[in-house]
């Protein structure tokens, strides 16, 4: 049960120790104290360990994470879980903009709100935001799923590819080529599994969500669509 | 007036409405869409041919051509990185993607660069095993699209190049058209086969130099502070961009002029945005000097570098190294007259073929069509590239020795004069035969 106090230990030492861990490590449960908004806390970890961060973090916490479970007991700055490959990142507070940007796998949970560009360019990650998300979220989202309990800002899913978006509250506006789609049974089942994975199965009704996805009209450049650009 | 007295006027074509312009108007009128092509600016621009090296005479001692050493090595990234790149020659291979180029072409670039002791660079499509396997020094590009980005490849790289922009289209993103999206390209980019793949013009998780500083810090943390971090910028406001790159914590700055190529962009963008490399180097060097960082943060310049004279002149203006893209593709076999019959079928001619985005390249380089790509033997093409790099290096050494320099890095602006007023002003060297540097404040 290693405990690393960032008031006494440098970020470099912490990240170097975490990045050295292998798949068979015995040190599977870490606690980080006094993160005090440091950037890149627990970035680049590649081991199935659990890391609890006791307080708010700055930019890019858990960046490019593989396999690790990272819990932030506070809020997270810009780009939390950016390009994460697998594992779980759970922010118990709010997340700033570009949460889960370009993420390729794993699950990002935000208990509070996420700001603008949540899930921008997502490439396979699943994102569950229990509050609301800001404008231009899921911009150019390629793959993966996003679940939002609250509201979505302007231009949701602009230039969306194959990411699937489930939003319970009002959406201020849809971006280019993003449309509302029917919630069929397989989507309700998929949403339920995502809620289960984030510990919220049964706490919210999947029937209250609406599904958004790509109209696929801008997939190949066509001069007739020029007004959309 | 009799017929005998009539003197015909020679038909006169407009300089403004020349044949190309007329054909483009007709093409636009017929199709309703702008022209997209690959490559860099084709217009006549001030370039290194407008500069001359002075050589030694009574006031300077030359070095013996075949006896005295003229060093060519360069170290890149020593500012913060634990493992800077130590290259044998200051000519690197610029970033070009798997997707825009075939896997064979990427492998050939790696082979040629390795034989010459220099680096090659990935592009907007991730890192292929062929390229990594054949590249002694591989620079991994970190682009807005983040196609294929993952921490394992990041750690496998020898350096990381954060791409802010490129000379062909400063301020622009990109698009790989669906016809080049094979199964393998699609899988690497996490997108369906056959659809256009857009590359954003801005990074998704940072905006501005302050954020970028934090992003660079994160990349260093993920890679144990081992890898040199480059910043690539398209030449537009080189003084301020260079200053901000230094502030952001870059180890190396890559400055790409408007002659630098692209896989595909609008013709209007290529020809009308950005500035020529000749005009960009001195402001960038000035920024480094003003910050006391010249030679501490290295400057790689690219965009229309063709031969050893260009290398020597770029370095005399203050660059630490150069990068080549278009010229490297030509060395591999791009636009070779041996394929003239096929170029004609495509409505073009060898030397002018630039529809790289269509994937029909007869030379098998800018394509994902297996039958075409198989035309390029990566081993032989790699040797051609290595030969070309060797010649460029020998040429640059020849010129440096003539100026009395025992290392290419010892070349300096004082070794140069300009043939035109424009070049004198841009390169900040005197017009030949005068002491006049236009545009300087005294």
mmCIF file of N, CA, C and O in Angstrom, chain A residues 11-12 15-16 19 38-40 43-46 59-60 62-64 66 78-79 82-83 85 97-98 101-102 104 117 120-121 123-124 136 139-140 142-143 159-162 218-223 229, chain B residues 31-34 82 142 144-152 154-155 175 177-178 188-192 194-200 202 204-207 211 214-215 217-225:
data_model
loop_
_atom_site.group_PDB
_atom_site.id
_atom_site.type_symbol
_atom_site.label_atom_id
_atom_site.label_comp_id
_atom_site.label_asym_id
_atom_site.label_seq_id
_atom_site.Cartn_x
_atom_site.Cartn_y
_atom_site.Cartn_z
ATOM 1 N N UNK A 11 6.816 14.932 -8.553
ATOM 2 C CA UNK A 11 5.955 14.272 -9.532
ATOM 3 C C UNK A 11 6.748 13.275 -10.365
ATOM 4 O O UNK A 11 6.279 12.181 -10.683
ATOM 5 N N UNK A 12 7.963 13.643 -10.715
ATOM 6 C CA UNK A 12 8.821 12.766 -11.517
ATOM 7 C C UNK A 12 9.055 11.440 -10.804
ATOM 8 O O UNK A 12 9.007 10.371 -11.406
ATOM 9 N N UNK A 15 5.691 9.412 -10.893
ATOM 10 C CA UNK A 15 5.370 8.821 -12.192
ATOM 11 C C UNK A 15 6.383 7.752 -12.590
ATOM 12 O O UNK A 15 6.013 6.728 -13.183
ATOM 13 N N UNK A 16 7.646 7.975 -12.267
ATOM 14 C CA UNK A 16 8.663 6.971 -12.599
ATOM 15 C C UNK A 16 8.367 5.669 -11.853
ATOM 16 O O UNK A 16 8.468 4.572 -12.424
ATOM 17 N N UNK A 19 5.273 4.037 -13.448
ATOM 18 C CA UNK A 19 5.528 3.528 -14.806
ATOM 19 C C UNK A 19 6.421 2.296 -14.801
ATOM 20 O O UNK A 19 6.465 1.556 -15.785
ATOM 21 N N UNK A 38 -1.307 19.465 -9.448
ATOM 22 C CA UNK A 38 -0.157 19.123 -10.307
ATOM 23 C C UNK A 38 -0.648 18.563 -11.638
ATOM 24 O O UNK A 38 -1.667 17.866 -11.703
ATOM 25 N N UNK A 39 0.121 18.829 -12.677
ATOM 26 C CA UNK A 39 -0.218 18.302 -14.008
ATOM 27 C C UNK A 39 0.394 16.918 -14.211
ATOM 28 O O UNK A 39 1.423 16.585 -13.622
ATOM 29 N N UNK A 40 -0.223 16.159 -15.090
ATOM 30 C CA UNK A 40 0.301 14.846 -15.526
ATOM 31 C C UNK A 40 0.497 13.875 -14.371
ATOM 32 O O UNK A 40 1.397 13.041 -14.398
ATOM 33 N N UNK A 43 0.355 9.885 -15.190
ATOM 34 C CA UNK A 43 0.303 9.762 -16.654
ATOM 35 C C UNK A 43 1.204 8.615 -17.094
ATOM 36 O O UNK A 43 2.259 8.375 -16.515
ATOM 37 N N UNK A 44 0.768 7.904 -18.108
ATOM 38 C CA UNK A 44 1.614 6.874 -18.710
ATOM 39 C C UNK A 44 1.752 5.598 -17.911
ATOM 40 O O UNK A 44 2.688 4.841 -18.129
ATOM 41 N N UNK A 45 0.813 5.321 -17.019
ATOM 42 C CA UNK A 45 0.879 4.077 -16.244
ATOM 43 C C UNK A 45 0.460 2.907 -17.136
ATOM 44 O O UNK A 45 -0.447 3.029 -17.965
ATOM 45 N N UNK A 46 1.127 1.775 -16.967
ATOM 46 C CA UNK A 46 0.853 0.605 -17.797
ATOM 47 C C UNK A 46 0.860 -0.651 -16.923
ATOM 48 O O UNK A 46 1.689 -1.536 -17.084
ATOM 49 N N UNK A 59 -3.785 19.411 -15.335
ATOM 50 C CA UNK A 59 -4.005 18.898 -16.694
ATOM 51 C C UNK A 59 -3.530 17.452 -16.820
ATOM 52 O O UNK A 59 -2.577 17.027 -16.192
ATOM 53 N N UNK A 60 -4.158 16.744 -17.695
ATOM 54 C CA UNK A 60 -3.687 15.462 -18.246
ATOM 55 C C UNK A 60 -3.445 14.380 -17.196
ATOM 56 O O UNK A 60 -2.549 13.553 -17.349
ATOM 57 N N UNK A 62 -3.679 10.957 -15.614
ATOM 58 C CA UNK A 62 -3.953 9.646 -16.205
ATOM 59 C C UNK A 62 -3.802 9.602 -17.707
ATOM 60 O O UNK A 62 -4.331 8.693 -18.349
ATOM 61 N N UNK A 63 -3.087 10.552 -18.276
ATOM 62 C CA UNK A 63 -2.902 10.584 -19.729
ATOM 63 C C UNK A 63 -2.326 9.281 -20.248
ATOM 64 O O UNK A 63 -1.426 8.705 -19.672
ATOM 65 N N UNK A 64 -2.888 8.780 -21.337
ATOM 66 C CA UNK A 64 -2.453 7.549 -22.020
ATOM 67 C C UNK A 64 -2.485 6.325 -21.106
ATOM 68 O O UNK A 64 -1.736 5.361 -21.316
ATOM 69 N N UNK A 66 -2.970 2.879 -19.332
ATOM 70 C CA UNK A 66 -3.248 1.497 -19.753
ATOM 71 C C UNK A 66 -3.442 0.660 -18.492
ATOM 72 O O UNK A 66 -2.557 0.610 -17.638
ATOM 73 N N UNK A 78 -7.756 20.131 -17.297
ATOM 74 C CA UNK A 78 -7.938 19.859 -18.724
ATOM 75 C C UNK A 78 -7.369 18.498 -19.123
ATOM 76 O O UNK A 78 -6.327 18.077 -18.664
ATOM 77 N N UNK A 79 -8.067 17.829 -20.026
ATOM 78 C CA UNK A 79 -7.534 16.620 -20.666
ATOM 79 C C UNK A 79 -7.360 15.434 -19.752
ATOM 80 O O UNK A 79 -6.476 14.612 -19.981
ATOM 81 N N UNK A 82 -6.637 11.805 -21.221
ATOM 82 C CA UNK A 82 -6.444 12.003 -22.667
ATOM 83 C C UNK A 82 -5.767 10.778 -23.268
ATOM 84 O O UNK A 82 -4.856 10.213 -22.689
ATOM 85 N N UNK A 83 -6.263 10.353 -24.398
ATOM 86 C CA UNK A 83 -5.702 9.223 -25.143
ATOM 87 C C UNK A 83 -5.561 7.957 -24.297
ATOM 88 O O UNK A 83 -4.672 7.130 -24.519
ATOM 89 N N UNK A 85 -5.914 4.277 -23.062
ATOM 90 C CA UNK A 85 -5.998 3.082 -23.893
ATOM 91 C C UNK A 85 -6.926 2.039 -23.273
ATOM 92 O O UNK A 85 -7.601 1.288 -23.972
ATOM 93 N N UNK A 97 -12.111 21.048 -19.523
ATOM 94 C CA UNK A 97 -12.380 20.733 -20.923
ATOM 95 C C UNK A 97 -11.504 19.595 -21.461
ATOM 96 O O UNK A 97 -10.492 19.247 -20.885
ATOM 97 N N UNK A 98 -11.956 19.052 -22.566
ATOM 98 C CA UNK A 98 -11.248 17.976 -23.282
ATOM 99 C C UNK A 98 -11.060 16.727 -22.431
ATOM 100 O O UNK A 98 -10.067 16.016 -22.574
ATOM 101 N N UNK A 101 -10.145 13.201 -24.141
ATOM 102 C CA UNK A 101 -9.837 13.523 -25.545
ATOM 103 C C UNK A 101 -9.040 12.406 -26.194
ATOM 104 O O UNK A 101 -8.101 11.872 -25.613
ATOM 105 N N UNK A 102 -9.430 12.034 -27.382
ATOM 106 C CA UNK A 102 -8.787 11.032 -28.240
ATOM 107 C C UNK A 102 -8.653 9.655 -27.580
ATOM 108 O O UNK A 102 -7.917 8.803 -28.073
ATOM 109 N N UNK A 104 -8.786 5.936 -26.497
ATOM 110 C CA UNK A 104 -8.917 4.784 -27.396
ATOM 111 C C UNK A 104 -9.534 3.572 -26.715
ATOM 112 O O UNK A 104 -9.817 2.564 -27.352
ATOM 113 N N UNK A 117 -15.731 20.346 -25.044
ATOM 114 C CA UNK A 117 -14.941 19.364 -25.817
ATOM 115 C C UNK A 117 -14.757 18.037 -25.085
ATOM 116 O O UNK A 117 -13.773 17.343 -25.305
ATOM 117 N N UNK A 120 -13.631 14.836 -27.118
ATOM 118 C CA UNK A 120 -13.255 15.299 -28.459
ATOM 119 C C UNK A 120 -12.364 14.258 -29.138
ATOM 120 O O UNK A 120 -11.463 13.688 -28.525
ATOM 121 N N UNK A 121 -12.688 13.950 -30.376
ATOM 122 C CA UNK A 121 -11.899 13.015 -31.182
ATOM 123 C C UNK A 121 -11.773 11.646 -30.510
ATOM 124 O O UNK A 121 -10.758 10.966 -30.663
ATOM 125 N N UNK A 123 -11.821 7.815 -29.651
ATOM 126 C CA UNK A 123 -11.494 6.727 -30.585
ATOM 127 C C UNK A 123 -11.708 5.364 -29.930
ATOM 128 O O UNK A 123 -10.899 4.457 -30.100
ATOM 129 N N UNK A 124 -12.749 5.206 -29.152
ATOM 130 C CA UNK A 124 -13.013 3.902 -28.559
ATOM 131 C C UNK A 124 -13.276 3.945 -27.073
ATOM 132 O O UNK A 124 -13.735 2.967 -26.483
ATOM 133 N N UNK A 136 -19.251 21.648 -28.042
ATOM 134 C CA UNK A 136 -18.361 20.908 -28.944
ATOM 135 C C UNK A 136 -17.889 19.581 -28.370
ATOM 136 O O UNK A 136 -16.795 19.116 -28.679
ATOM 137 N N UNK A 139 -16.673 16.164 -30.549
ATOM 138 C CA UNK A 139 -16.295 16.683 -31.871
ATOM 139 C C UNK A 139 -15.428 15.641 -32.591
ATOM 140 O O UNK A 139 -14.470 15.130 -32.040
ATOM 141 N N UNK A 140 -15.807 15.282 -33.803
ATOM 142 C CA UNK A 140 -15.078 14.299 -34.603
ATOM 143 C C UNK A 140 -14.907 12.968 -33.871
ATOM 144 O O UNK A 140 -13.907 12.271 -34.063
ATOM 145 N N UNK A 142 -14.794 9.363 -33.173
ATOM 146 C CA UNK A 142 -14.646 8.287 -34.148
ATOM 147 C C UNK A 142 -15.285 6.983 -33.689
ATOM 148 O O UNK A 142 -15.838 6.234 -34.476
ATOM 149 N N UNK A 143 -15.137 6.696 -32.400
ATOM 150 C CA UNK A 143 -15.613 5.419 -31.888
ATOM 151 C C UNK A 143 -15.770 5.541 -30.385
ATOM 152 O O UNK A 143 -15.217 6.445 -29.764
ATOM 153 N N UNK A 159 -19.318 16.962 -36.695
ATOM 154 C CA UNK A 159 -18.462 16.160 -37.587
ATOM 155 C C UNK A 159 -18.221 14.764 -37.025
ATOM 156 O O UNK A 159 -17.132 14.202 -37.153
ATOM 157 N N UNK A 160 -19.257 14.230 -36.441
ATOM 158 C CA UNK A 160 -19.158 12.934 -35.762
ATOM 159 C C UNK A 160 -18.915 11.798 -36.766
ATOM 160 O O UNK A 160 -19.441 11.799 -37.866
ATOM 161 N N UNK A 161 -18.117 10.853 -36.369
ATOM 162 C CA UNK A 161 -17.963 9.612 -37.130
ATOM 163 C C UNK A 161 -18.838 8.535 -36.456
ATOM 164 O O UNK A 161 -20.039 8.666 -36.422
ATOM 165 N N UNK A 162 -18.241 7.534 -35.854
ATOM 166 C CA UNK A 162 -19.019 6.380 -35.389
ATOM 167 C C UNK A 162 -19.210 6.312 -33.867
ATOM 168 O O UNK A 162 -19.637 5.280 -33.348
ATOM 169 N N UNK A 218 -21.444 13.503 -44.341
ATOM 170 C CA UNK A 218 -20.202 14.215 -44.638
ATOM 171 C C UNK A 218 -19.012 13.254 -44.684
ATOM 172 O O UNK A 218 -17.870 13.671 -44.601
ATOM 173 N N UNK A 219 -19.298 11.974 -44.799
ATOM 174 C CA UNK A 219 -18.208 10.994 -44.774
ATOM 175 C C UNK A 219 -17.303 11.104 -45.988
ATOM 176 O O UNK A 219 -16.114 10.821 -45.911
ATOM 177 N N UNK A 220 -17.866 11.450 -47.113
ATOM 178 C CA UNK A 220 -17.064 11.678 -48.304
ATOM 179 C C UNK A 220 -17.401 13.062 -48.835
ATOM 180 O O UNK A 220 -18.569 13.424 -48.951
ATOM 181 N N UNK A 221 -16.346 13.810 -49.128
ATOM 182 C CA UNK A 221 -16.544 15.199 -49.534
ATOM 183 C C UNK A 221 -17.453 15.279 -50.753
ATOM 184 O O UNK A 221 -17.247 14.596 -51.748
ATOM 185 N N UNK A 222 -18.454 16.122 -50.635
ATOM 186 C CA UNK A 222 -19.405 16.304 -51.716
ATOM 187 C C UNK A 222 -19.744 17.784 -51.778
ATOM 188 O O UNK A 222 -20.157 18.369 -50.780
ATOM 189 N N UNK A 223 -19.574 18.350 -52.937
ATOM 190 C CA UNK A 223 -19.772 19.795 -53.085
ATOM 191 C C UNK A 223 -21.201 20.200 -52.734
ATOM 192 O O UNK A 223 -21.467 21.320 -52.309
ATOM 193 N N UNK A 229 -20.075 23.013 -44.215
ATOM 194 C CA UNK A 229 -18.686 23.172 -43.785
ATOM 195 C C UNK A 229 -18.413 24.582 -43.294
ATOM 196 O O UNK A 229 -18.941 25.526 -43.812
ATOM 197 N N UNK B 31 -16.801 22.151 -62.707
ATOM 198 C CA UNK B 31 -16.968 21.193 -61.600
ATOM 199 C C UNK B 31 -17.594 21.794 -60.346
ATOM 200 O O UNK B 31 -18.157 21.075 -59.525
ATOM 201 N N UNK B 32 -17.404 23.089 -60.124
ATOM 202 C CA UNK B 32 -17.936 23.712 -58.908
ATOM 203 C C UNK B 32 -17.156 23.372 -57.658
ATOM 204 O O UNK B 32 -17.660 23.517 -56.543
ATOM 205 N N UNK B 33 -15.946 22.915 -57.809
ATOM 206 C CA UNK B 33 -15.150 22.558 -56.632
ATOM 207 C C UNK B 33 -13.713 23.036 -56.829
ATOM 208 O O UNK B 33 -13.214 23.096 -57.956
ATOM 209 N N UNK B 34 -13.080 23.393 -55.726
ATOM 210 C CA UNK B 34 -11.698 23.867 -55.831
ATOM 211 C C UNK B 34 -10.753 22.708 -56.123
ATOM 212 O O UNK B 34 -11.086 21.538 -55.955
ATOM 213 N N UNK B 82 17.053 13.437 -22.113
ATOM 214 C CA UNK B 82 18.187 12.616 -21.653
ATOM 215 C C UNK B 82 18.924 11.995 -22.831
ATOM 216 O O UNK B 82 20.125 11.766 -22.764
ATOM 217 N N UNK B 142 3.275 13.898 -33.408
ATOM 218 C CA UNK B 142 2.127 14.036 -32.502
ATOM 219 C C UNK B 142 1.232 15.119 -33.096
ATOM 220 O O UNK B 142 1.520 16.301 -32.997
ATOM 221 N N UNK B 144 -2.758 16.802 -34.414
ATOM 222 C CA UNK B 144 -4.108 17.025 -33.883
ATOM 223 C C UNK B 144 -5.015 15.809 -33.991
ATOM 224 O O UNK B 144 -5.817 15.548 -33.099
ATOM 225 N N UNK B 145 -4.912 15.038 -35.060
ATOM 226 C CA UNK B 145 -5.820 13.899 -35.236
ATOM 227 C C UNK B 145 -5.525 12.783 -34.242
ATOM 228 O O UNK B 145 -6.416 12.021 -33.883
ATOM 229 N N UNK B 146 -4.265 12.660 -33.839
ATOM 230 C CA UNK B 146 -3.802 11.576 -32.946
ATOM 231 C C UNK B 146 -4.149 10.196 -33.513
ATOM 232 O O UNK B 146 -4.340 9.244 -32.740
ATOM 233 N N UNK B 147 -4.220 10.075 -34.830
ATOM 234 C CA UNK B 147 -4.494 8.756 -35.408
ATOM 235 C C UNK B 147 -3.404 7.778 -34.962
ATOM 236 O O UNK B 147 -2.213 8.038 -35.131
ATOM 237 N N UNK B 148 -3.828 6.660 -34.416
ATOM 238 C CA UNK B 148 -2.874 5.612 -34.035
ATOM 239 C C UNK B 148 -2.017 5.936 -32.838
ATOM 240 O O UNK B 148 -1.132 5.152 -32.474
ATOM 241 N N UNK B 149 -2.246 7.060 -32.185
ATOM 242 C CA UNK B 149 -1.376 7.467 -31.068
ATOM 243 C C UNK B 149 -1.513 6.475 -29.911
ATOM 244 O O UNK B 149 -2.617 6.089 -29.537
ATOM 245 N N UNK B 150 -0.386 6.070 -29.380
ATOM 246 C CA UNK B 150 -0.394 5.202 -28.201
ATOM 247 C C UNK B 150 0.941 5.319 -27.478
ATOM 248 O O UNK B 150 1.955 5.679 -28.088
ATOM 249 N N UNK B 151 0.939 5.033 -26.170
ATOM 250 C CA UNK B 151 2.164 5.256 -25.389
ATOM 251 C C UNK B 151 3.295 4.295 -25.750
ATOM 252 O O UNK B 151 4.465 4.640 -25.560
ATOM 253 N N UNK B 152 2.963 3.130 -26.290
ATOM 254 C CA UNK B 152 4.027 2.182 -26.641
ATOM 255 C C UNK B 152 4.850 2.706 -27.821
ATOM 256 O O UNK B 152 6.084 2.663 -27.800
ATOM 257 N N UNK B 154 5.014 5.776 -28.664
ATOM 258 C CA UNK B 154 5.669 6.998 -28.174
ATOM 259 C C UNK B 154 7.016 6.646 -27.533
ATOM 260 O O UNK B 154 8.021 7.322 -27.740
ATOM 261 N N UNK B 155 7.019 5.557 -26.803
ATOM 262 C CA UNK B 155 8.262 5.140 -26.131
ATOM 263 C C UNK B 155 9.219 4.446 -27.092
ATOM 264 O O UNK B 155 10.416 4.392 -26.830
ATOM 265 N N UNK B 175 -6.965 16.188 -45.151
ATOM 266 C CA UNK B 175 -7.990 15.196 -45.444
ATOM 267 C C UNK B 175 -7.374 14.112 -46.320
ATOM 268 O O UNK B 175 -6.774 14.399 -47.345
ATOM 269 N N UNK B 177 -8.410 11.270 -48.616
ATOM 270 C CA UNK B 177 -9.650 10.899 -49.280
ATOM 271 C C UNK B 177 -9.890 9.388 -49.228
ATOM 272 O O UNK B 177 -8.960 8.592 -49.147
ATOM 273 N N UNK B 178 -11.153 9.056 -49.274
ATOM 274 C CA UNK B 178 -11.585 7.685 -49.038
ATOM 275 C C UNK B 178 -10.924 6.645 -49.917
ATOM 276 O O UNK B 178 -10.707 5.513 -49.497
ATOM 277 N N UNK B 188 -5.620 1.428 -38.522
ATOM 278 C CA UNK B 188 -4.663 2.237 -37.768
ATOM 279 C C UNK B 188 -5.264 3.557 -37.317
ATOM 280 O O UNK B 188 -4.829 4.157 -36.351
ATOM 281 N N UNK B 189 -6.285 4.017 -38.052
ATOM 282 C CA UNK B 189 -6.875 5.323 -37.730
ATOM 283 C C UNK B 189 -8.230 5.201 -37.026
ATOM 284 O O UNK B 189 -8.900 6.208 -36.794
ATOM 285 N N UNK B 190 -8.662 3.984 -36.724
ATOM 286 C CA UNK B 190 -9.917 3.744 -36.014
ATOM 287 C C UNK B 190 -11.101 4.379 -36.739
ATOM 288 O O UNK B 190 -11.938 5.053 -36.133
ATOM 289 N N UNK B 191 -11.178 4.166 -38.040
ATOM 290 C CA UNK B 191 -12.291 4.705 -38.815
ATOM 291 C C UNK B 191 -12.706 3.687 -39.871
ATOM 292 O O UNK B 191 -11.918 2.815 -40.233
ATOM 293 N N UNK B 192 -13.947 3.794 -40.344
ATOM 294 C CA UNK B 192 -14.385 2.841 -41.368
ATOM 295 C C UNK B 192 -13.581 2.988 -42.654
ATOM 296 O O UNK B 192 -13.087 4.069 -42.980
ATOM 297 N N UNK B 194 -12.785 3.460 -46.516
ATOM 298 C CA UNK B 194 -13.381 4.125 -47.665
ATOM 299 C C UNK B 194 -13.976 5.498 -47.412
ATOM 300 O O UNK B 194 -14.467 6.136 -48.340
ATOM 301 N N UNK B 195 -13.931 5.997 -46.163
ATOM 302 C CA UNK B 195 -14.479 7.336 -45.943
ATOM 303 C C UNK B 195 -13.326 8.331 -45.824
ATOM 304 O O UNK B 195 -12.212 7.969 -45.479
ATOM 305 N N UNK B 196 -13.615 9.573 -46.120
ATOM 306 C CA UNK B 196 -12.578 10.607 -45.993
ATOM 307 C C UNK B 196 -12.162 10.727 -44.527
ATOM 308 O O UNK B 196 -13.008 10.697 -43.631
ATOM 309 N N UNK B 197 -10.864 10.874 -44.321
ATOM 310 C CA UNK B 197 -10.385 11.000 -42.943
ATOM 311 C C UNK B 197 -9.798 12.388 -42.744
ATOM 312 O O UNK B 197 -8.755 12.724 -43.266
ATOM 313 N N UNK B 198 -10.527 13.148 -41.980
ATOM 314 C CA UNK B 198 -10.136 14.542 -41.765
ATOM 315 C C UNK B 198 -9.103 14.629 -40.656
ATOM 316 O O UNK B 198 -9.174 13.914 -39.657
ATOM 317 N N UNK B 199 -8.173 15.513 -40.841
ATOM 318 C CA UNK B 199 -7.195 15.796 -39.800
ATOM 319 C C UNK B 199 -7.443 17.221 -39.345
ATOM 320 O O UNK B 199 -7.377 18.153 -40.145
ATOM 321 N N UNK B 200 -7.726 17.354 -38.050
ATOM 322 C CA UNK B 200 -8.104 18.668 -37.530
ATOM 323 C C UNK B 200 -6.932 19.647 -37.617
ATOM 324 O O UNK B 200 -5.769 19.244 -37.706
ATOM 325 N N UNK B 202 -6.461 22.005 -35.248
ATOM 326 C CA UNK B 202 -6.065 22.365 -33.877
ATOM 327 C C UNK B 202 -5.976 21.095 -33.037
ATOM 328 O O UNK B 202 -6.731 20.157 -33.249
ATOM 329 N N UNK B 204 -6.645 18.695 -29.912
ATOM 330 C CA UNK B 204 -7.915 18.555 -29.193
ATOM 331 C C UNK B 204 -7.848 18.880 -27.707
ATOM 332 O O UNK B 204 -8.877 19.129 -27.097
ATOM 333 N N UNK B 205 -6.663 18.862 -27.130
ATOM 334 C CA UNK B 205 -6.608 18.994 -25.665
ATOM 335 C C UNK B 205 -5.687 20.088 -25.173
ATOM 336 O O UNK B 205 -5.279 20.069 -24.018
ATOM 337 N N UNK B 206 -5.329 21.009 -26.049
ATOM 338 C CA UNK B 206 -4.627 22.194 -25.569
ATOM 339 C C UNK B 206 -4.815 23.324 -26.573
ATOM 340 O O UNK B 206 -4.978 23.087 -27.759
ATOM 341 N N UNK B 207 -4.798 24.531 -26.072
ATOM 342 C CA UNK B 207 -4.884 25.710 -26.929
ATOM 343 C C UNK B 207 -3.891 26.740 -26.413
ATOM 344 O O UNK B 207 -3.905 27.078 -25.236
ATOM 345 N N UNK B 211 -0.787 26.225 -22.532
ATOM 346 C CA UNK B 211 -1.247 24.833 -22.493
ATOM 347 C C UNK B 211 -0.204 23.900 -23.098
ATOM 348 O O UNK B 211 0.030 22.796 -22.598
ATOM 349 N N UNK B 214 2.372 22.650 -20.867
ATOM 350 C CA UNK B 214 1.926 21.567 -19.980
ATOM 351 C C UNK B 214 1.840 20.250 -20.760
ATOM 352 O O UNK B 214 2.156 19.177 -20.238
ATOM 353 N N UNK B 215 1.415 20.344 -22.018
ATOM 354 C CA UNK B 215 1.361 19.134 -22.860
ATOM 355 C C UNK B 215 2.759 18.539 -23.047
ATOM 356 O O UNK B 215 2.959 17.326 -22.932
ATOM 357 N N UNK B 217 5.222 18.865 -21.068
ATOM 358 C CA UNK B 217 5.588 18.291 -19.769
ATOM 359 C C UNK B 217 4.990 16.893 -19.607
ATOM 360 O O UNK B 217 5.663 15.955 -19.152
ATOM 361 N N UNK B 218 3.725 16.745 -20.015
ATOM 362 C CA UNK B 218 3.089 15.425 -19.911
ATOM 363 C C UNK B 218 3.814 14.391 -20.782
ATOM 364 O O UNK B 218 4.091 13.264 -20.334
ATOM 365 N N UNK B 219 4.126 14.772 -22.022
ATOM 366 C CA UNK B 219 4.809 13.833 -22.920
ATOM 367 C C UNK B 219 6.181 13.451 -22.366
ATOM 368 O O UNK B 219 6.619 12.303 -22.485
ATOM 369 N N UNK B 220 6.835 14.391 -21.732
ATOM 370 C CA UNK B 220 8.136 14.077 -21.124
ATOM 371 C C UNK B 220 7.940 13.120 -19.940
ATOM 372 O O UNK B 220 8.725 12.188 -19.757
ATOM 373 N N UNK B 221 6.894 13.363 -19.162
ATOM 374 C CA UNK B 221 6.638 12.472 -18.023
ATOM 375 C C UNK B 221 6.352 11.045 -18.510
ATOM 376 O O UNK B 221 6.841 10.068 -17.936
ATOM 377 N N UNK B 222 5.569 10.934 -19.591
ATOM 378 C CA UNK B 222 5.208 9.598 -20.084
ATOM 379 C C UNK B 222 6.436 8.875 -20.650
ATOM 380 O O UNK B 222 6.535 7.661 -20.595
ATOM 381 N N UNK B 223 7.388 9.623 -21.159
ATOM 382 C CA UNK B 223 8.566 9.001 -21.802
ATOM 383 C C UNK B 223 9.836 9.183 -20.965
ATOM 384 O O UNK B 223 10.941 9.119 -21.495
ATOM 385 N N UNK B 224 9.651 9.402 -19.664
ATOM 386 C CA UNK B 224 10.781 9.432 -18.730
ATOM 387 C C UNK B 224 11.814 10.505 -19.094
ATOM 388 O O UNK B 224 13.003 10.330 -18.840
ATOM 389 N N UNK B 225 11.371 11.568 -19.706
ATOM 390 C CA UNK B 225 12.249 12.691 -20.058
ATOM 391 C C UNK B 225 13.410 12.255 -20.946
ATOM 392 O O UNK B 225 14.469 12.870 -20.973
#
